XYZ file of C-alpha atoms in Angstrom:
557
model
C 41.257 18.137 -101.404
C 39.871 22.136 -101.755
C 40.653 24.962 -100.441
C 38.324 27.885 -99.310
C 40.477 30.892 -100.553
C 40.834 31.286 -104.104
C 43.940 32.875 -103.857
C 46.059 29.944 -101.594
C 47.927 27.523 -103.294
C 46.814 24.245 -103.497
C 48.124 20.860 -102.356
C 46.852 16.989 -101.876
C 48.571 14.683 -99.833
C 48.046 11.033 -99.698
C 49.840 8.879 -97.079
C 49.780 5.150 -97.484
C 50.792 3.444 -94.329
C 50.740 -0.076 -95.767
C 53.790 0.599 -97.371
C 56.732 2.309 -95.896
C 55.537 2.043 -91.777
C 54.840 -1.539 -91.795
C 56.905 -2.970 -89.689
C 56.070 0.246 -87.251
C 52.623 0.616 -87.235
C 52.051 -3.313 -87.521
C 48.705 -2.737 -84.820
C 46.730 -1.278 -87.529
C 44.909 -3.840 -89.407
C 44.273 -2.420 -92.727
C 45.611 0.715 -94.859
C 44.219 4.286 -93.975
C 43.834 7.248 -96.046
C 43.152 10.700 -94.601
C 42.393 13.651 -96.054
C 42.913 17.475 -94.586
C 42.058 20.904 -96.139
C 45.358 23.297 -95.671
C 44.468 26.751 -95.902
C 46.974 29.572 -95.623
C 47.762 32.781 -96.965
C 50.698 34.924 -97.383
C 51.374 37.558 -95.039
C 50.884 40.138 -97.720
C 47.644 38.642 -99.596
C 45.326 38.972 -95.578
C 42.892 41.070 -95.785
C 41.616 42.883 -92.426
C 39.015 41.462 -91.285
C 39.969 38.055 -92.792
C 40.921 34.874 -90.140
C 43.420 33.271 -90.126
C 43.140 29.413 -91.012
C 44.166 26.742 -89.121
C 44.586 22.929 -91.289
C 41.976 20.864 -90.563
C 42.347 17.088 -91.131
C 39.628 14.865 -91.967
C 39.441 11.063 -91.673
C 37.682 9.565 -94.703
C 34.899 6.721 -95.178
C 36.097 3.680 -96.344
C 33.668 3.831 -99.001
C 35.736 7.133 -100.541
C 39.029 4.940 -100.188
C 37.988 3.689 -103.993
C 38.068 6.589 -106.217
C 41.495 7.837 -104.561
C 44.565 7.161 -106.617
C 48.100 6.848 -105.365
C 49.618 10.287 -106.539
C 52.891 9.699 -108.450
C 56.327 10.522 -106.588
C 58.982 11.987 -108.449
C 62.577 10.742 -108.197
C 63.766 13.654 -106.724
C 61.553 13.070 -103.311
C 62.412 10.108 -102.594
C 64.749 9.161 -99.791
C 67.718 8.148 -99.578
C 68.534 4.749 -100.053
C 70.671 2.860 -98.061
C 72.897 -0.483 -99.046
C 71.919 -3.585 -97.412
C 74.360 -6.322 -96.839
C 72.842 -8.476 -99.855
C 73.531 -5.752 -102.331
C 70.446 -4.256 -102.408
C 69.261 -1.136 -101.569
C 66.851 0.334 -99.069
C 65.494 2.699 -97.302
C 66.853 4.279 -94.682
C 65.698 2.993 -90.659
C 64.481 5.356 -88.253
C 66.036 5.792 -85.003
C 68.794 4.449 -83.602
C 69.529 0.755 -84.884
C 68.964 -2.354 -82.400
C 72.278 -3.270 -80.506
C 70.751 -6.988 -81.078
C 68.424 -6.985 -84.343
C 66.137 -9.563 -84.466
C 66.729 -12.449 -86.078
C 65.120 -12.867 -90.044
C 61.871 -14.707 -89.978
C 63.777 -16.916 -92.842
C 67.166 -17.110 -90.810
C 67.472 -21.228 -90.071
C 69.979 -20.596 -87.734
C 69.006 -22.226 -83.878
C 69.575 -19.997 -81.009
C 72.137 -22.328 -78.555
C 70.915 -23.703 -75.410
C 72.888 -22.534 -72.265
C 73.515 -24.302 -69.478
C 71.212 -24.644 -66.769
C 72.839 -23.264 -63.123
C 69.792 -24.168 -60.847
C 70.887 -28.338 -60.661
C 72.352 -29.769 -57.442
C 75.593 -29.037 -56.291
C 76.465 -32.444 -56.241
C 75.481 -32.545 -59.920
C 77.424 -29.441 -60.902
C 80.457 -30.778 -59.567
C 80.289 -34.152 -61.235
C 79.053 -32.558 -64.974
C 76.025 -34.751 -64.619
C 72.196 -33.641 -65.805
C 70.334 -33.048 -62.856
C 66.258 -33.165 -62.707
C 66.335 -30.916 -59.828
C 64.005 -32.387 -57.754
C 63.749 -31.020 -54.090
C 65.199 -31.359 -51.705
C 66.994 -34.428 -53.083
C 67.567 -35.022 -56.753
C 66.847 -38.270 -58.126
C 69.860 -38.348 -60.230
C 72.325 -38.498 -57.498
C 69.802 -40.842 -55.668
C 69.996 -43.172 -58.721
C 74.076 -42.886 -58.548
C 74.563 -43.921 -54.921
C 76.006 -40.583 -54.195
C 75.156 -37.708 -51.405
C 72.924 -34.979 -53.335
C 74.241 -31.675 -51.202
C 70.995 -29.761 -52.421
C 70.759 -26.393 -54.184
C 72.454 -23.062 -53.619
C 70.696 -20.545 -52.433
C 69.152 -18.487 -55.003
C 71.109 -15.264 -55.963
C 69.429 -11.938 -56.591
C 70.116 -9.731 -59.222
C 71.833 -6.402 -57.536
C 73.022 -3.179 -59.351
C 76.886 -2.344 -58.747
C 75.392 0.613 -57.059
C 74.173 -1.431 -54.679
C 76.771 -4.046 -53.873
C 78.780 -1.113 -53.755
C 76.553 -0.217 -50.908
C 76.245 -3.434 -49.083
C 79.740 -3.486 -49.216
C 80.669 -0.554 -47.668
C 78.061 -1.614 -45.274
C 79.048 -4.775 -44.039
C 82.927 -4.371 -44.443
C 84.736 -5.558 -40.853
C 86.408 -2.815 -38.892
C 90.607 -3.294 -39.106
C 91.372 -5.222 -36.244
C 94.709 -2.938 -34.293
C 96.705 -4.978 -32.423
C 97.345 -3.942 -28.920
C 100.790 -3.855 -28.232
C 102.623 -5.679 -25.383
C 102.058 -4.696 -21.668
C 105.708 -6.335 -20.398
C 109.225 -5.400 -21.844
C 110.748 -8.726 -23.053
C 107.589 -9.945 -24.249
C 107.262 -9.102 -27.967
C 105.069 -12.336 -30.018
C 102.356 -14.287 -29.169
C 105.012 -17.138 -28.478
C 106.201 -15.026 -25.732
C 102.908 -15.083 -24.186
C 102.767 -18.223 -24.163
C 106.380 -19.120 -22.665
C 104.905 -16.658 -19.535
C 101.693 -18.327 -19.189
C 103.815 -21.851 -19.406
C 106.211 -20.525 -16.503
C 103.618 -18.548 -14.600
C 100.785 -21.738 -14.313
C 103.167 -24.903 -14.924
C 106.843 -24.522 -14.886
C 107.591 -22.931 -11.689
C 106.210 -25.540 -9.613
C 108.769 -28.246 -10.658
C 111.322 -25.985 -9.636
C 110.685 -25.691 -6.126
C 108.514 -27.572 -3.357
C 106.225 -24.156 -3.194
C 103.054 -24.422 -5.611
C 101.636 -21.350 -4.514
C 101.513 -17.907 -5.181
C 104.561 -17.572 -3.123
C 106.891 -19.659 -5.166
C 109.795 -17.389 -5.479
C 110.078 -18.000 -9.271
C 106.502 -16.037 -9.271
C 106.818 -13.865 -6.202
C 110.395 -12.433 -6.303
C 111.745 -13.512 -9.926
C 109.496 -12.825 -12.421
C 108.059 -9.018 -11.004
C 112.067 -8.498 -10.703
C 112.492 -9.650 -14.407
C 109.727 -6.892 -15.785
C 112.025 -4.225 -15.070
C 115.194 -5.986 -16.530
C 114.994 -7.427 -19.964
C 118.169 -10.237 -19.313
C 116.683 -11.524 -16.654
C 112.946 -11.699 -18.593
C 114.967 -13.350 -21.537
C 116.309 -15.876 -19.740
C 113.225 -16.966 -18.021
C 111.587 -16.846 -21.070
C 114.381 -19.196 -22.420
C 113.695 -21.728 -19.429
C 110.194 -21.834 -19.944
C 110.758 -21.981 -23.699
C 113.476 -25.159 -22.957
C 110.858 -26.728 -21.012
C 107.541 -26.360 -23.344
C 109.434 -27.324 -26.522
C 110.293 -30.850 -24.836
C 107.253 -31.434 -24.426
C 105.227 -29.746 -27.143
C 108.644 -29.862 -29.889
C 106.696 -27.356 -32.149
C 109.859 -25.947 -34.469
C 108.658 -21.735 -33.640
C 109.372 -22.937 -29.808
C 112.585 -24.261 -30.536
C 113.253 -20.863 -32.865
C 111.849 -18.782 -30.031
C 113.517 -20.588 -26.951
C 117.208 -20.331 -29.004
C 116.254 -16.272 -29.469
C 115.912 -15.888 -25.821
C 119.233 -17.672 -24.866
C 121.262 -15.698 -27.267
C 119.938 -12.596 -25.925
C 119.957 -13.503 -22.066
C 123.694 -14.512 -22.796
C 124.677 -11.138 -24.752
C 123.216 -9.409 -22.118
C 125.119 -11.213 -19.167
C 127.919 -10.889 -20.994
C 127.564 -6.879 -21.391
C 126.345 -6.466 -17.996
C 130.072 -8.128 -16.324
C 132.128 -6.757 -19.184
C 131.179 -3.338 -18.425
C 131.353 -3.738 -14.426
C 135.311 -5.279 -15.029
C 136.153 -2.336 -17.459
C 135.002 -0.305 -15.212
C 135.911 -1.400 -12.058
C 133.489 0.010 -10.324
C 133.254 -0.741 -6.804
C 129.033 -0.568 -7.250
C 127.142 -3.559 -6.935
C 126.203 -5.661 -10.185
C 122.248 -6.050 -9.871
C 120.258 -8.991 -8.302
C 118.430 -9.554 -11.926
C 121.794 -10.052 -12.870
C 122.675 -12.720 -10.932
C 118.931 -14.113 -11.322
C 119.710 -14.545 -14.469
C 122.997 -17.057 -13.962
C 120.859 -19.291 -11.907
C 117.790 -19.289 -14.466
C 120.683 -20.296 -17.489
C 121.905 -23.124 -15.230
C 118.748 -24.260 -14.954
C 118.126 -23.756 -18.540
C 120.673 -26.880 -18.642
C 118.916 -29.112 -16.575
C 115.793 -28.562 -18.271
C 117.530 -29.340 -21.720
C 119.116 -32.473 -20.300
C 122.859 -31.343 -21.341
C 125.806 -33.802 -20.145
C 128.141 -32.450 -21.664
C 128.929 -29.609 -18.582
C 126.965 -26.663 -20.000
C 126.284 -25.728 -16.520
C 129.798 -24.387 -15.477
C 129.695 -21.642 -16.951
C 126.536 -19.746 -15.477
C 127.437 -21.981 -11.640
C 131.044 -19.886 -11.468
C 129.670 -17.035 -12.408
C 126.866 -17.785 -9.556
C 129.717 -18.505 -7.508
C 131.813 -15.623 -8.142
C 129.276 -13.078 -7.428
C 127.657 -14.730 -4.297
C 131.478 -14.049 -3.122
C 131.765 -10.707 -4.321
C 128.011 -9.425 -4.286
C 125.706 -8.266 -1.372
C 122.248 -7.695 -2.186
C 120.059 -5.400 -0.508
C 117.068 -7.484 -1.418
C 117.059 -10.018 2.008
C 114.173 -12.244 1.072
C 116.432 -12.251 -2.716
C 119.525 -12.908 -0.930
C 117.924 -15.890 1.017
C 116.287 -17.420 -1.693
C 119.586 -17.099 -4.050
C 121.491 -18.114 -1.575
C 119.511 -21.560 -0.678
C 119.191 -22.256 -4.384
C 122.554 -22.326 -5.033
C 123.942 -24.225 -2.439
C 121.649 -26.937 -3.206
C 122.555 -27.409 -6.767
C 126.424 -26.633 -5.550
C 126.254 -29.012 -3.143
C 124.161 -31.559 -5.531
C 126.766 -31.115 -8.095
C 129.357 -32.415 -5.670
C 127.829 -35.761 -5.383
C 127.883 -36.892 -9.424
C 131.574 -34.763 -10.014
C 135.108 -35.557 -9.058
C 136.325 -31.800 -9.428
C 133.076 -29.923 -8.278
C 133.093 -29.449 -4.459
C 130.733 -27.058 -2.384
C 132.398 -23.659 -1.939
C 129.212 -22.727 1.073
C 129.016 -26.111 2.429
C 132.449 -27.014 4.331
C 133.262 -29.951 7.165
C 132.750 -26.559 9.817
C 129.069 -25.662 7.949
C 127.237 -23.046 9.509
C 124.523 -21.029 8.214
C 124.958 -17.044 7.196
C 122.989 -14.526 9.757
C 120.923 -13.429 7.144
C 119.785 -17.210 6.908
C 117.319 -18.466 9.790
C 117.186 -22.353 10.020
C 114.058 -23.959 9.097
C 112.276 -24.474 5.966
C 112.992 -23.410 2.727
C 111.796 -23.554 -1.450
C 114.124 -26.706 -1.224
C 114.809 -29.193 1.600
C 118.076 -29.819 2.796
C 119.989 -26.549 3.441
C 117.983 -24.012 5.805
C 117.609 -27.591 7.465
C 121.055 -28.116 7.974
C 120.708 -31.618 6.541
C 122.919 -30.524 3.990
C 125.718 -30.289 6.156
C 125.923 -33.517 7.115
C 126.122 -34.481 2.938
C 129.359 -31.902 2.409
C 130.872 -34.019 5.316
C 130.129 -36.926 3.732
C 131.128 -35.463 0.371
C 134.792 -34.483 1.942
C 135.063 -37.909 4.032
C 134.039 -39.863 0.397
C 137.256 -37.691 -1.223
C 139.579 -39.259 1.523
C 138.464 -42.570 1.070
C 138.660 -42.884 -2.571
C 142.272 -41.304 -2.596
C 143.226 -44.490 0.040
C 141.828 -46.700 -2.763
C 143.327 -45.137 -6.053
C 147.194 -45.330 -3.753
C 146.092 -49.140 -2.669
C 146.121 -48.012 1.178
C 144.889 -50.787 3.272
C 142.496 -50.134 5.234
C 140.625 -47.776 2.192
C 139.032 -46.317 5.411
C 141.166 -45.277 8.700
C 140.567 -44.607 12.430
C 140.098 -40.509 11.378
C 137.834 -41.372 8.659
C 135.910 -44.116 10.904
C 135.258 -41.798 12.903
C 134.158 -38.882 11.446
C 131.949 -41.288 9.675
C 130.073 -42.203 13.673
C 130.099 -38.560 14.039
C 127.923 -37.888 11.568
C 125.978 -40.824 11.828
C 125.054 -39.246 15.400
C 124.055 -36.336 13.884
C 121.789 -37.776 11.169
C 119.737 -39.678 13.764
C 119.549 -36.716 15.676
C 117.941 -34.160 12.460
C 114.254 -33.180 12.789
C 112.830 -32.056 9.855
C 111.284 -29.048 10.394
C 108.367 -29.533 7.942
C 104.734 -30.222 9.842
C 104.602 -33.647 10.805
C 102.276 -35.927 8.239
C 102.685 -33.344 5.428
C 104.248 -34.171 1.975
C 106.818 -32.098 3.038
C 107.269 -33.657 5.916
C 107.418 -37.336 4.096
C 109.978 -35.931 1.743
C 112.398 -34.653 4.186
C 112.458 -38.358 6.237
C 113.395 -39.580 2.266
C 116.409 -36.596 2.289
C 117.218 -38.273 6.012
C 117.078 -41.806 4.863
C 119.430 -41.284 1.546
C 121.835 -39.484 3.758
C 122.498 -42.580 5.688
C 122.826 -44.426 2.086
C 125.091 -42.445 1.016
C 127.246 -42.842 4.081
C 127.182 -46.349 4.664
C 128.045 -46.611 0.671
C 131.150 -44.024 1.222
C 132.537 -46.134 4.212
C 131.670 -49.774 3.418
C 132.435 -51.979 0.113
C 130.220 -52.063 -2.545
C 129.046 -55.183 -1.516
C 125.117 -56.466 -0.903
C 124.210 -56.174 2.627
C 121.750 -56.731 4.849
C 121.877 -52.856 6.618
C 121.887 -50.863 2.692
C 119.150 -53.321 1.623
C 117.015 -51.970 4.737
C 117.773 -48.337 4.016
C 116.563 -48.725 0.558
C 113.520 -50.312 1.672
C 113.213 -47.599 4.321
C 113.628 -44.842 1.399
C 110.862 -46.916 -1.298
C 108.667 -46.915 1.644
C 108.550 -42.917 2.320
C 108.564 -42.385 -1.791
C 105.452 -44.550 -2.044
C 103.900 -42.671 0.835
C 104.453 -38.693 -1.563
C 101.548 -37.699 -3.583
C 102.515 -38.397 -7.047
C 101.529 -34.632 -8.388
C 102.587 -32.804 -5.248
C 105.645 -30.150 -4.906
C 107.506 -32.739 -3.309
C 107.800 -34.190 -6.752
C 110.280 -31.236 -8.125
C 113.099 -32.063 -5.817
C 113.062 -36.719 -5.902
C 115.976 -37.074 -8.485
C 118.775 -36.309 -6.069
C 117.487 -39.151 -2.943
C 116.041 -41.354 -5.837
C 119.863 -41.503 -7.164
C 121.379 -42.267 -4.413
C 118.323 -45.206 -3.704
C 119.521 -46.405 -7.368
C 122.979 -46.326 -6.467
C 122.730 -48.544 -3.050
C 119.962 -51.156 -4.729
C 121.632 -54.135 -4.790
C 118.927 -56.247 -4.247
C 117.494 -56.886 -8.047
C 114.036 -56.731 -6.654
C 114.213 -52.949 -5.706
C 114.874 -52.007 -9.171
C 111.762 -52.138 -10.837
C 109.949 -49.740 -8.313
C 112.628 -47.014 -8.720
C 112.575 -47.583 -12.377
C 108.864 -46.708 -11.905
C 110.287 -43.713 -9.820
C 111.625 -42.308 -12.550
C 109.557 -43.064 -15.099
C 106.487 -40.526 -12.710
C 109.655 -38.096 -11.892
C 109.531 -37.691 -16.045
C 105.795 -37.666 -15.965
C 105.560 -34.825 -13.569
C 108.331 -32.586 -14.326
C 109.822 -33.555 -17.860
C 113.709 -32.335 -16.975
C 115.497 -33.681 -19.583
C 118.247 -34.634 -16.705
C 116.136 -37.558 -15.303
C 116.920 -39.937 -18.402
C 120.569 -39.561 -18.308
C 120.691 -40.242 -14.151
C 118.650 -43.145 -15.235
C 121.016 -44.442 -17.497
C 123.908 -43.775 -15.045
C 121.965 -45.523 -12.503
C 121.530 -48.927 -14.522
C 125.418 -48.792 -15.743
C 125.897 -48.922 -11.864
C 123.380 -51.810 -11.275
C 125.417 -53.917 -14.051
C 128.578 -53.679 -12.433
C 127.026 -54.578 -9.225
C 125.900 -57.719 -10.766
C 129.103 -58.993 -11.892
C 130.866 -57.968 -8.186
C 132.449 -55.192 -9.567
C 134.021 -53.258 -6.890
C 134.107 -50.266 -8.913
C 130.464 -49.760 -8.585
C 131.449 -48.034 -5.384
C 133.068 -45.225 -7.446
C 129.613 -43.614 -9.387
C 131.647 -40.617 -9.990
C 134.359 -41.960 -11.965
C 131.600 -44.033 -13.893
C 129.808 -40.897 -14.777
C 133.265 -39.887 -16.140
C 134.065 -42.791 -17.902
C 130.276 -42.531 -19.344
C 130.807 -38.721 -20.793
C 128.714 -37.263 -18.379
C 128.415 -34.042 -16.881
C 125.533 -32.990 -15.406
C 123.218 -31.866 -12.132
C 120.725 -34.450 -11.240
C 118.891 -31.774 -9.451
């Protein structure tokens, strides 16, 4: 290497790159020597006029590579070595080192085999090989077993972008809307309304429509008064649970009773502290009625209906309410289930219903929610009711004849009068058919109060009379809601063994329609009567002390 200035220093540099930049310059086939002319100057040796000079570097022929010598290298240029983990020393690596350094051409270590994730679920699950053949594997084929196919192949995504697709796709929070009616607070709430609204206020009255009172006058009535929505709630709770006995009904029915009875409770407390001379309100008083009810529908015999009847009573007595279509409606409700309750209890007599019955002015004769009282029928049945209470205390003294010339003929008065009654339901109607059954089971239960409880001839005809208008009543009509009262008297005059099985059957379609958890125990009651008629027991007369002796208290209403 020369230099064109005399005066420069001089310097020869020979680079082998088969030796140090193997590994990194691996492309290059063979070595390579170049060689470049530096020329330079010092700043104070330029002459003017001189140019400066720029290094110029010269590849050189092959042929030239010959006569060049590799230039010794002193000990003080060398680099650094570096320790290696054999002991030895090298030189130092350029760059940053290789997270995963590749392996030794000499290492006899095997990389391991991971496991393959594209086989059959079926495969997967069982830890088996799988060929993965599509759509079906063989394997599973081979193994009598249901190959499930593949999963769907899963692309590799950045976090940035499942972050993305994320916040993309995420549902919006679902708010709940909160509850339009006061008294209605769960979803189990909702669906004790929707059970009274569409299916248990038509058992309760002959009306199916949308002018059942329970829908028309009741239940707008109970939206502004939280007792009165509780206890409805309660019935229709009492009712669902018997025949859907889900435990959160049962929970949810016994919530609504303790709160419809605090709230009664409060409600007459605070009018007697008081002693106000106002009014108690008609939800108030709704809500007695709905808790008595709350027994039938629970099937209770052991009296739970006193209670919420006296304090019925007591305010029907004491109370006026401004409400006339209310008043009516409360008024014919009770006196049926008063007057009802008279027939199955020795102490329980109508208060409303005495041997001089006449109707209130605010009541118009005619028909009603429930046959019987706007009818006057009932009448004649709180006659009977007071004329059966004279005979039976004849019998308990052992006064012969049981029945006297006052009681005889009391008894032909209102015979009269029960031939005489028109129903005043349209002719042909279900109604109509039901109220000739109330007729007929009036006359039962007379001839049974008057005469021994003996078979006859006449109370084998009524009954017959009385099956023959209950097979004529649609079996899912209104007319089904108020059977248990005639169909218990029919039970209690059947002497003839051959009449039993139909109003067994009578029954059994009364439970299938309504599901009143009073129909089984008049059942029972019923039969206890039948086997006392079979062995000539005169004591089957007395159903009333039998329900006694039995334990029973109840409404068969």
């Amino acid at each position: 290497m020369t230099f064109s200035r005399p005066s420069a220093s001089l310097s020869r540099i020979d680079i082998d790159t088969s030796s140090r930049r193997a590994s990194e310059l691996s492309s290059i086939s063979s070595s390579s020597a170049f060689n470049f002319t530096l020329r330079y100057s010092h700043d104070g040796d330029m002459e003017d006029g001189e140019e400066d000079v720029s290094p110029k570097i010269e590849e050189l022929d092959e042929d030239g590579m010959e006569d060049i010598k590799e230039s010794p290298v002193s000990e003080s240029s060398k680099p650094p070595s570096i320790g290696t983990s054999d002991g030895k020393t090298g030189s130092k690596k350029r760059g940053r080192p290789r997270k995963h350094p590749l392996p030794s051409p000499n290492s006899q270590n095997k990389l391991a085999k991971g496991r393959s994730k594209t086989g059959c679920v079926t495969c997967r699950r069982r830890k088996k090989k799988c060929d993965e053949t599509k759509p079906s594997c063989l394997n599973c084929q081979k193994n009598a077993v249901v190959c499930e196919g593949y999963p769907p192949k899963e692309f590799w995504r950045s976090g940035k972008q499942k972050a993305e697709e994320g916040r993309g796709t995420s549902p919006a929070v679902a708010r709940g809307l909160p509850f339009l009616i006061d008294g209605i607070e769960t979803e189990v709430d909702r669906r004790f309304l929707d059970h009274f609204v569409y299916d248990f206020s038509r058992v309760l009255t002959l009306v199916n429509d949308d002018s059942n009172p329970f829908k028309e006058i009741l239940l707008p009535m109970a939206t502004q008064h939280r007792g009165l929505m509780h206890s409805l709630m309660c019935l229709s709770g009492s009712h669902l649970s018997s025949r859907d006995p889900q435990p959160v009904f049962k929970e949810r029915r016994h919530y609504h009773f303790d709160c419809a009875v605090s709230n009664l409770r409060t409600q007459i407390t605070a009018h007697a502290i008081d002693d106000s001379t106002e009014m108690i309100d008609d939800p108030t008083v709704a809500s007695t009625l709905a808790l008595c009810l709350n027994s039938i529908c629970e099937g209770e015999t052991k009296g739970e209906y006193r209670p919420h009847m006296d304090a019925a009573r007591h305010l029907l007595e004491t109370q006026q309410s401004q409400n006339p279509e209310f008043k009516k409606f409360l008024w014919e409700f009770f006196t049926y289930h008063d007057l009802s309750n008279s027939i199955t209890a020795l102490d329980r007599r109508p208060l409303l219903l005495t041997e001089n019955f006449v109707l209130p002015s605010f009541v118009q004769p005619g028909a009603g929610t429930m046959l019987g009282v706007l009818d006057g029928l009932f009448g004649y049945m709180s006659k009977i009711t007071i004329l059966r209470d004279k005979v039976r205390e004849r019998k308990s003294q052992g006064i012969e004849p049981t029945v006297d010339y006052q009681s005889l003929s009391d008894a032909v008065a209102i015979d009269s009068g029960i031939r005489a009654w028109e129903p005043a339901q349209r002719e042909g109607s279900p109604d109509f058919l039901a109220a000739q059954l109330y007729r007929q089971c009036t006359w039962v239960y007379l001839y049974r109060t008057i005469q021994p409880s003996k078979p006859n001839e006449k109370i084998t005809t009524a009954v017959d009379g009385g099956l023959e208008y209950l097979r004529q009543l649609p079996k899912h009509a209104g007319t089904q809601s108020i059977l248990l009262m005639p169909l218990f008297l029919l039970g209690c005059a059947a002497f003839n063994p051959e009449q039993r099985p139909e109003i067994r059957g009578a029954f059994e379609g009364l439970i299938a329609y309504s599901n009143l958890g009073n129909i089984k125990p008049a059942r029972e009651i019923v039969e206890k009567v039948w086997e006392k008629m079979d062995v000539g027991d005169e004591s089957s007369w007395d159903w009333e002390t039998i329900i006694k002796d039995m334990e029973y208290d109840l409404l068969i209403t």
